[in-house]
Amino acid sequence: MARVSDDLLLAAQSGDRHALTQLLVALQPNIRRYARRLCHRTSVIEDVVQEALIVIYRRVGTIRSPAALAGWLITVIARLCMLPALMLMRGVEELVSLEEARELAKVPPDELRMDLVNAIESLSPSHREVLLLRDLEDLTIGEIARRLGVTREAAKSRLRRARALVREYLLGTTDGGRERT
């Protein structure tokens, strides 16, 4: 990462708009390079770059030092690369009730992203695979079935179950509708 001068970062943190603009311009190539490396889908790279610039603009004051900037920026980009995983949650779009949608809307976006990652990691390998193939790689049910060597119905069933498990995890309930402890 190109080193950002202490003076430029401090000026941007103190509210100097010109310094903030210079900082954003200086960081953009690095952000794009990291996004290319960290994002699994090339179609989201430009969106990640724009979102990362917005995060820097809004949170520049939270950066401890120029030395911490690179690590912080990589974390931001990695999380933004996870955003398509949120979109993967077509299951979230198909929430059973408005009440469930309200519950998820209360969760801060960064926390929801981390919860989503944890929810996906908690899935069995077969459920995780079908979910990622469909919602990250945008494969059709037929393509997923062929890749996994299962019937279309089995692929649909696994996908439906994987989405239900993720939804349950995000809403903090188990199959019986009880709160997780």
PDB file of N, CA and C in Angstrom, residues 141-176:
ATOM      1  N   ILE A 141     -30.065 -23.776 -10.893  1.00  0.00           N
ATOM      2  CA  ILE A 141     -30.302 -25.030 -10.174  1.00  0.00           C
ATOM      3  C   ILE A 141     -29.774 -26.209 -10.987  1.00  0.00           C
ATOM      4  N   GLY A 142     -30.002 -26.183 -12.300  1.00  0.00           N
ATOM      5  CA  GLY A 142     -29.503 -27.253 -13.166  1.00  0.00           C
ATOM      6  C   GLY A 142     -27.979 -27.353 -13.131  1.00  0.00           C
ATOM      7  N   GLU A 143     -27.303 -26.219 -13.193  1.00  0.00           N
ATOM      8  CA  GLU A 143     -25.839 -26.217 -13.140  1.00  0.00           C
ATOM      9  C   GLU A 143     -25.329 -26.729 -11.789  1.00  0.00           C
ATOM     10  N   ILE A 144     -26.014 -26.327 -10.730  1.00  0.00           N
ATOM     11  CA  ILE A 144     -25.628 -26.786  -9.390  1.00  0.00           C
ATOM     12  C   ILE A 144     -25.813 -28.300  -9.288  1.00  0.00           C
ATOM     13  N   ALA A 145     -26.947 -28.783  -9.760  1.00  0.00           N
ATOM     14  CA  ALA A 145     -27.225 -30.224  -9.704  1.00  0.00           C
ATOM     15  C   ALA A 145     -26.150 -31.010 -10.448  1.00  0.00           C
ATOM     16  N   ARG A 146     -25.780 -30.539 -11.645  1.00  0.00           N
ATOM     17  CA  ARG A 146     -24.741 -31.223 -12.423  1.00  0.00           C
ATOM     18  C   ARG A 146     -23.398 -31.185 -11.686  1.00  0.00           C
ATOM     19  N   ARG A 147     -23.046 -30.016 -11.150  1.00  0.00           N
ATOM     20  CA  ARG A 147     -21.761 -29.888 -10.462  1.00  0.00           C
ATOM     21  C   ARG A 147     -21.695 -30.788  -9.226  1.00  0.00           C
ATOM     22  N   LEU A 148     -22.803 -30.889  -8.501  1.00  0.00           N
ATOM     23  CA  LEU A 148     -22.820 -31.683  -7.277  1.00  0.00           C
ATOM     24  C   LEU A 148     -23.153 -33.150  -7.521  1.00  0.00           C
ATOM     25  N   GLY A 149     -23.603 -33.458  -8.737  1.00  0.00           N
ATOM     26  CA  GLY A 149     -23.964 -34.834  -9.048  1.00  0.00           C
ATOM     27  C   GLY A 149     -25.234 -35.284  -8.343  1.00  0.00           C
ATOM     28  N   VAL A 150     -26.185 -34.349  -8.217  1.00  0.00           N
ATOM     29  CA  VAL A 150     -27.469 -34.666  -7.579  1.00  0.00           C
ATOM     30  C   VAL A 150     -28.591 -34.262  -8.529  1.00  0.00           C
ATOM     31  N   THR A 151     -29.806 -34.625  -8.170  1.00  0.00           N
ATOM     32  CA  THR A 151     -30.950 -34.237  -8.988  1.00  0.00           C
ATOM     33  C   THR A 151     -31.256 -32.753  -8.761  1.00  0.00           C
ATOM     34  N   ARG A 152     -32.022 -32.184  -9.680  1.00  0.00           N
ATOM     35  CA  ARG A 152     -32.467 -30.791  -9.518  1.00  0.00           C
ATOM     36  C   ARG A 152     -33.261 -30.637  -8.229  1.00  0.00           C
ATOM     37  N   GLU A 153     -34.113 -31.614  -7.952  1.00  0.00           N
ATOM     38  CA  GLU A 153     -34.937 -31.550  -6.740  1.00  0.00           C
ATOM     39  C   GLU A 153     -34.076 -31.557  -5.489  1.00  0.00           C
ATOM     40  N   ALA A 154     -33.029 -32.390  -5.493  1.00  0.00           N
ATOM     41  CA  ALA A 154     -32.128 -32.444  -4.336  1.00  0.00           C
ATOM     42  C   ALA A 154     -31.394 -31.117  -4.170  1.00  0.00           C
ATOM     43  N   ALA A 155     -30.968 -30.517  -5.284  1.00  0.00           N
ATOM     44  CA  ALA A 155     -30.285 -29.218  -5.222  1.00  0.00           C
ATOM     45  C   ALA A 155     -31.227 -28.146  -4.673  1.00  0.00           C
ATOM     46  N   LYS A 156     -32.468 -28.149  -5.160  1.00  0.00           N
ATOM     47  CA  LYS A 156     -33.464 -27.181  -4.666  1.00  0.00           C
ATOM     48  C   LYS A 156     -33.719 -27.379  -3.185  1.00  0.00           C
ATOM     49  N   SER A 157     -33.847 -28.625  -2.774  1.00  0.00           N
ATOM     50  CA  SER A 157     -34.114 -28.935  -1.378  1.00  0.00           C
ATOM     51  C   SER A 157     -32.970 -28.477  -0.483  1.00  0.00           C
ATOM     52  N   ARG A 158     -31.738 -28.752  -0.895  1.00  0.00           N
ATOM     53  CA  ARG A 158     -30.576 -28.317  -0.113  1.00  0.00           C
ATOM     54  C   ARG A 158     -30.511 -26.795  -0.014  1.00  0.00           C
ATOM     55  N   LEU A 159     -30.788 -26.141  -1.132  1.00  0.00           N
ATOM     56  CA  LEU A 159     -30.742 -24.684  -1.142  1.00  0.00           C
ATOM     57  C   LEU A 159     -31.811 -24.108  -0.223  1.00  0.00           C
ATOM     58  N   ARG A 160     -33.001 -24.636  -0.314  1.00  0.00           N
ATOM     59  CA  ARG A 160     -34.097 -24.165   0.543  1.00  0.00           C
ATOM     60  C   ARG A 160     -33.744 -24.369   2.013  1.00  0.00           C
ATOM     61  N   ARG A 161     -33.198 -25.532   2.342  1.00  0.00           N
ATOM     62  CA  ARG A 161     -32.828 -25.825   3.732  1.00  0.00           C
ATOM     63  C   ARG A 161     -31.671 -24.926   4.185  1.00  0.00           C
ATOM     64  N   ALA A 162     -30.687 -24.712   3.324  1.00  0.00           N
ATOM     65  CA  ALA A 162     -29.546 -23.847   3.681  1.00  0.00           C
ATOM     66  C   ALA A 162     -30.031 -22.433   3.982  1.00  0.00           C
ATOM     67  N   ARG A 163     -30.923 -21.918   3.152  1.00  0.00           N
ATOM     68  CA  ARG A 163     -31.445 -20.566   3.383  1.00  0.00           C
ATOM     69  C   ARG A 163     -32.260 -20.500   4.667  1.00  0.00           C
ATOM     70  N   ALA A 164     -33.023 -21.541   4.930  1.00  0.00           N
ATOM     71  CA  ALA A 164     -33.813 -21.571   6.171  1.00  0.00           C
ATOM     72  C   ALA A 164     -32.890 -21.588   7.388  1.00  0.00           C
ATOM     73  N   LEU A 165     -31.807 -22.362   7.321  1.00  0.00           N
ATOM     74  CA  LEU A 165     -30.867 -22.432   8.440  1.00  0.00           C
ATOM     75  C   LEU A 165     -30.174 -21.089   8.667  1.00  0.00           C
ATOM     76  N   VAL A 166     -29.814 -20.417   7.579  1.00  0.00           N
ATOM     77  CA  VAL A 166     -29.186 -19.101   7.711  1.00  0.00           C
ATOM     78  C   VAL A 166     -30.181 -18.108   8.300  1.00  0.00           C
ATOM     79  N   ARG A 167     -31.403 -18.138   7.825  1.00  0.00           N
ATOM     80  CA  ARG A 167     -32.439 -17.249   8.343  1.00  0.00           C
ATOM     81  C   ARG A 167     -32.640 -17.491   9.839  1.00  0.00           C
ATOM     82  N   GLU A 168     -32.719 -18.763  10.233  1.00  0.00           N
ATOM     83  CA  GLU A 168     -32.874 -19.096  11.652  1.00  0.00           C
ATOM     84  C   GLU A 168     -31.703 -18.565  12.464  1.00  0.00           C
ATOM     85  N   TYR A 169     -30.512 -18.733  11.933  1.00  0.00           N
ATOM     86  CA  TYR A 169     -29.320 -18.250  12.639  1.00  0.00           C
ATOM     87  C   TYR A 169     -29.395 -16.732  12.820  1.00  0.00           C
ATOM     88  N   LEU A 170     -29.727 -16.028  11.736  1.00  0.00           N
ATOM     89  CA  LEU A 170     -29.770 -14.566  11.788  1.00  0.00           C
ATOM     90  C   LEU A 170     -30.865 -14.053  12.712  1.00  0.00           C
ATOM     91  N   LEU A 171     -31.961 -14.780  12.782  1.00  0.00           N
ATOM     92  CA  LEU A 171     -33.072 -14.346  13.626  1.00  0.00           C
ATOM     93  C   LEU A 171     -32.962 -14.870  15.054  1.00  0.00           C
ATOM     94  N   GLY A 172     -31.933 -15.701  15.303  1.00  0.00           N
ATOM     95  CA  GLY A 172     -31.697 -16.182  16.650  1.00  0.00           C
ATOM     96  C   GLY A 172     -32.679 -17.231  17.121  1.00  0.00           C
ATOM     97  N   THR A 173     -33.216 -18.004  16.194  1.00  0.00           N
ATOM     98  CA  THR A 173     -34.162 -19.049  16.589  1.00  0.00           C
ATOM     99  C   THR A 173     -33.653 -20.396  16.111  1.00  0.00           C
ATOM    100  N   THR A 174     -34.210 -21.441  16.681  1.00  0.00           N
ATOM    101  CA  THR A 174     -33.933 -22.797  16.223  1.00  0.00           C
ATOM    102  C   THR A 174     -35.154 -23.279  15.473  1.00  0.00           C
ATOM    103  N   ASP A 175     -35.108 -24.515  15.010  1.00  0.00           N
ATOM    104  CA  ASP A 175     -36.259 -25.059  14.262  1.00  0.00           C
ATOM    105  C   ASP A 175     -37.558 -24.938  15.024  1.00  0.00           C
ATOM    106  N   GLY A 176     -37.492 -25.064  16.333  1.00  0.00           N
ATOM    107  CA  GLY A 176     -38.705 -24.994  17.124  1.00  0.00           C
ATOM    108  C   GLY A 176     -39.176 -23.590  17.401  1.00  0.00           C
TER     109      GLY A 176
END
